Coordinates of C-alpha atoms in Angstrom, one line a residue:
X1 CA 18.2 -20.7 -8.8
X2 CA 18.8 -21.2 -4.9
X3 CA 20.9 -18.1 -4.9
X4 CA 18.2 -16.0 -6.4
X5 CA 15.6 -17.1 -3.1
X6 CA 14.9 -20.7 -5.5
X7 CA 12.2 -18.6 -8.0
X8 CA 11.9 -20.3 -11.7
X9 CA 14.0 -18.8 -14.4
X10 CA 11.3 -17.5 -15.3
X11 CA 10.7 -16.1 -12.8
X12 CA 14.3 -14.5 -12.8
X13 CA 13.9 -12.7 -15.5
X14 CA 10.0 -11.8 -15.9
X15 CA 11.2 -8.1 -15.5
X16 CA 14.4 -8.0 -17.8
X17 CA 14.8 -5.6 -20.2
X18 CA 13.8 -5.6 -23.6
X19 CA 14.1 -3.5 -26.3
X20 CA 11.7 -1.9 -28.3
X21 CA 8.7 -2.4 -26.6
X22 CA 6.2 0.0 -26.2
X23 CA 7.1 2.5 -23.9
X24 CA 4.1 2.0 -22.0
X25 CA 5.6 -1.8 -20.2
X26 CA 5.8 -1.8 -17.1
X27 CA 9.9 -2.8 -17.3
X28 CA 10.3 0.5 -18.6
X29 CA 8.5 2.2 -15.2
X30 CA 10.6 4.3 -14.0
X31 CA 10.7 4.4 -10.3
X32 CA 11.5 0.8 -11.2
X33 CA 14.7 0.6 -12.4
X34 CA 16.0 3.5 -9.3
X35 CA 14.8 0.1 -7.2
X36 CA 16.5 -2.2 -8.9
X37 CA 20.0 -0.3 -8.8
X38 CA 19.1 -0.3 -5.2
X39 CA 18.9 3.6 -5.4
X40 CA 15.5 3.2 -2.9
X41 CA 15.1 7.1 -1.5
X42 CA 15.2 8.5 -6.1
X43 CA 13.0 4.5 -6.7
X44 CA 10.4 6.8 -3.3
X45 CA 10.3 9.7 -4.7
X46 CA 9.5 8.3 -8.6
X47 CA 6.8 7.0 -7.2
X48 CA 5.3 9.4 -5.5
X49 CA 6.0 11.1 -8.4
X50 CA 4.0 8.0 -11.3
X51 CA 1.3 8.6 -8.4
X52 CA 0.3 11.8 -8.4
X53 CA 0.2 11.7 -12.1
X54 CA -1.8 9.0 -12.3
X55 CA -4.3 10.0 -9.6
X56 CA -3.7 14.4 -11.6
X57 CA -4.7 12.3 -15.5
X58 CA -8.1 10.3 -13.2
X59 CA -8.7 13.8 -11.6
X60 CA -9.1 15.2 -15.2
X61 CA -11.3 12.4 -17.2
X62 CA -13.5 12.0 -13.7
X63 CA -13.7 16.2 -14.3
X64 CA -14.5 15.4 -17.8
X65 CA -17.0 12.8 -17.3
X66 CA -19.1 15.6 -14.9
X67 CA -18.8 17.8 -18.3
X68 CA -20.8 15.6 -20.3
X69 CA -23.2 14.5 -17.9
X70 CA -24.1 18.5 -17.0
X71 CA -23.7 19.4 -22.0
X72 CA -26.4 15.9 -21.9
X73 CA -23.5 14.1 -23.8
X74 CA -22.1 10.7 -24.0
X75 CA -18.7 10.0 -22.0
X76 CA -16.4 7.3 -23.1
X77 CA -13.4 8.1 -20.8
X78 CA -10.2 6.0 -21.1
X79 CA -10.5 3.3 -24.8
X80 CA -7.4 0.7 -24.2
X81 CA -5.4 0.2 -26.9
X82 CA -5.1 -3.7 -27.4
X83 CA -7.6 -4.7 -25.5
X84 CA -11.4 -4.8 -24.2
X85 CA -13.9 -6.2 -22.1
X86 CA -16.1 -8.9 -23.0
X87 CA -18.6 -11.1 -21.4
X88 CA -16.9 -14.4 -20.7
X89 CA -19.7 -16.5 -22.0
X90 CA -19.7 -19.4 -20.0
X91 CA -18.9 -17.7 -17.2
X92 CA -19.8 -14.2 -17.6
X93 CA -16.9 -12.7 -16.0
X94 CA -15.9 -9.8 -17.3
X95 CA -12.6 -10.4 -18.7
X96 CA -9.1 -8.3 -21.1
X97 CA -9.4 -9.3 -24.4
X98 CA -6.8 -8.5 -26.9
X99 CA -8.3 -7.0 -29.9
X100 CA -4.6 -6.1 -31.7
X101 CA -2.8 -3.6 -33.3
X102 CA 0.0 -4.3 -30.6
X103 CA 2.4 -6.7 -32.4
X104 CA 2.4 -3.9 -35.8
X105 CA 3.0 -1.4 -33.6
X106 CA 6.2 -3.7 -32.6
X107 CA 7.1 -4.9 -35.8
X108 CA 6.9 -0.4 -37.1
X109 CA 8.4 0.8 -33.2
X110 CA 5.5 4.1 -33.8
X111 CA 4.4 4.8 -30.4
X112 CA 2.2 7.4 -31.1
X113 CA -0.6 5.6 -30.3
X114 CA 0.2 5.7 -26.3
X115 CA 0.1 7.4 -23.5
X116 CA 2.7 9.1 -21.9
X117 CA 2.1 7.4 -17.9
X118 CA 5.2 7.9 -17.2

C-alpha cells in the first residue's frame, strides 16, 4: 500500500479486469484501458468518441420522446436492465434497486439484452 499512494488493496483492485462480465461493465471501457496502459493521446480520442456516441443516443431518445408526444403516444425511454427506480418509504429518496437477471445472464453468458455502449 505504501508504494501505491496508501490505497487499500480493495481500492487498488477495483478496476482490475474480470472475465465473463457484461459487455457494458465499466472496466471494459476502451478509453480507460488505454489510459491505464499509459496511451494518453489514444485514450483521449477514444473518450471523445464514446462521449459523442452517448450524446447521439441521448439526442435520438429525445427526438423519439418529442415524436411520441406529438402523436399522443406514451414514451417510456430507456429502461435499465437490472435495476429499477423506487422511492424509499422512509427517506423518500429515489433509489436504484436490483431487480434481478444479471447473475443468470452471467451464468449463461447471454448478454444479448445489453446495449452497445462502447
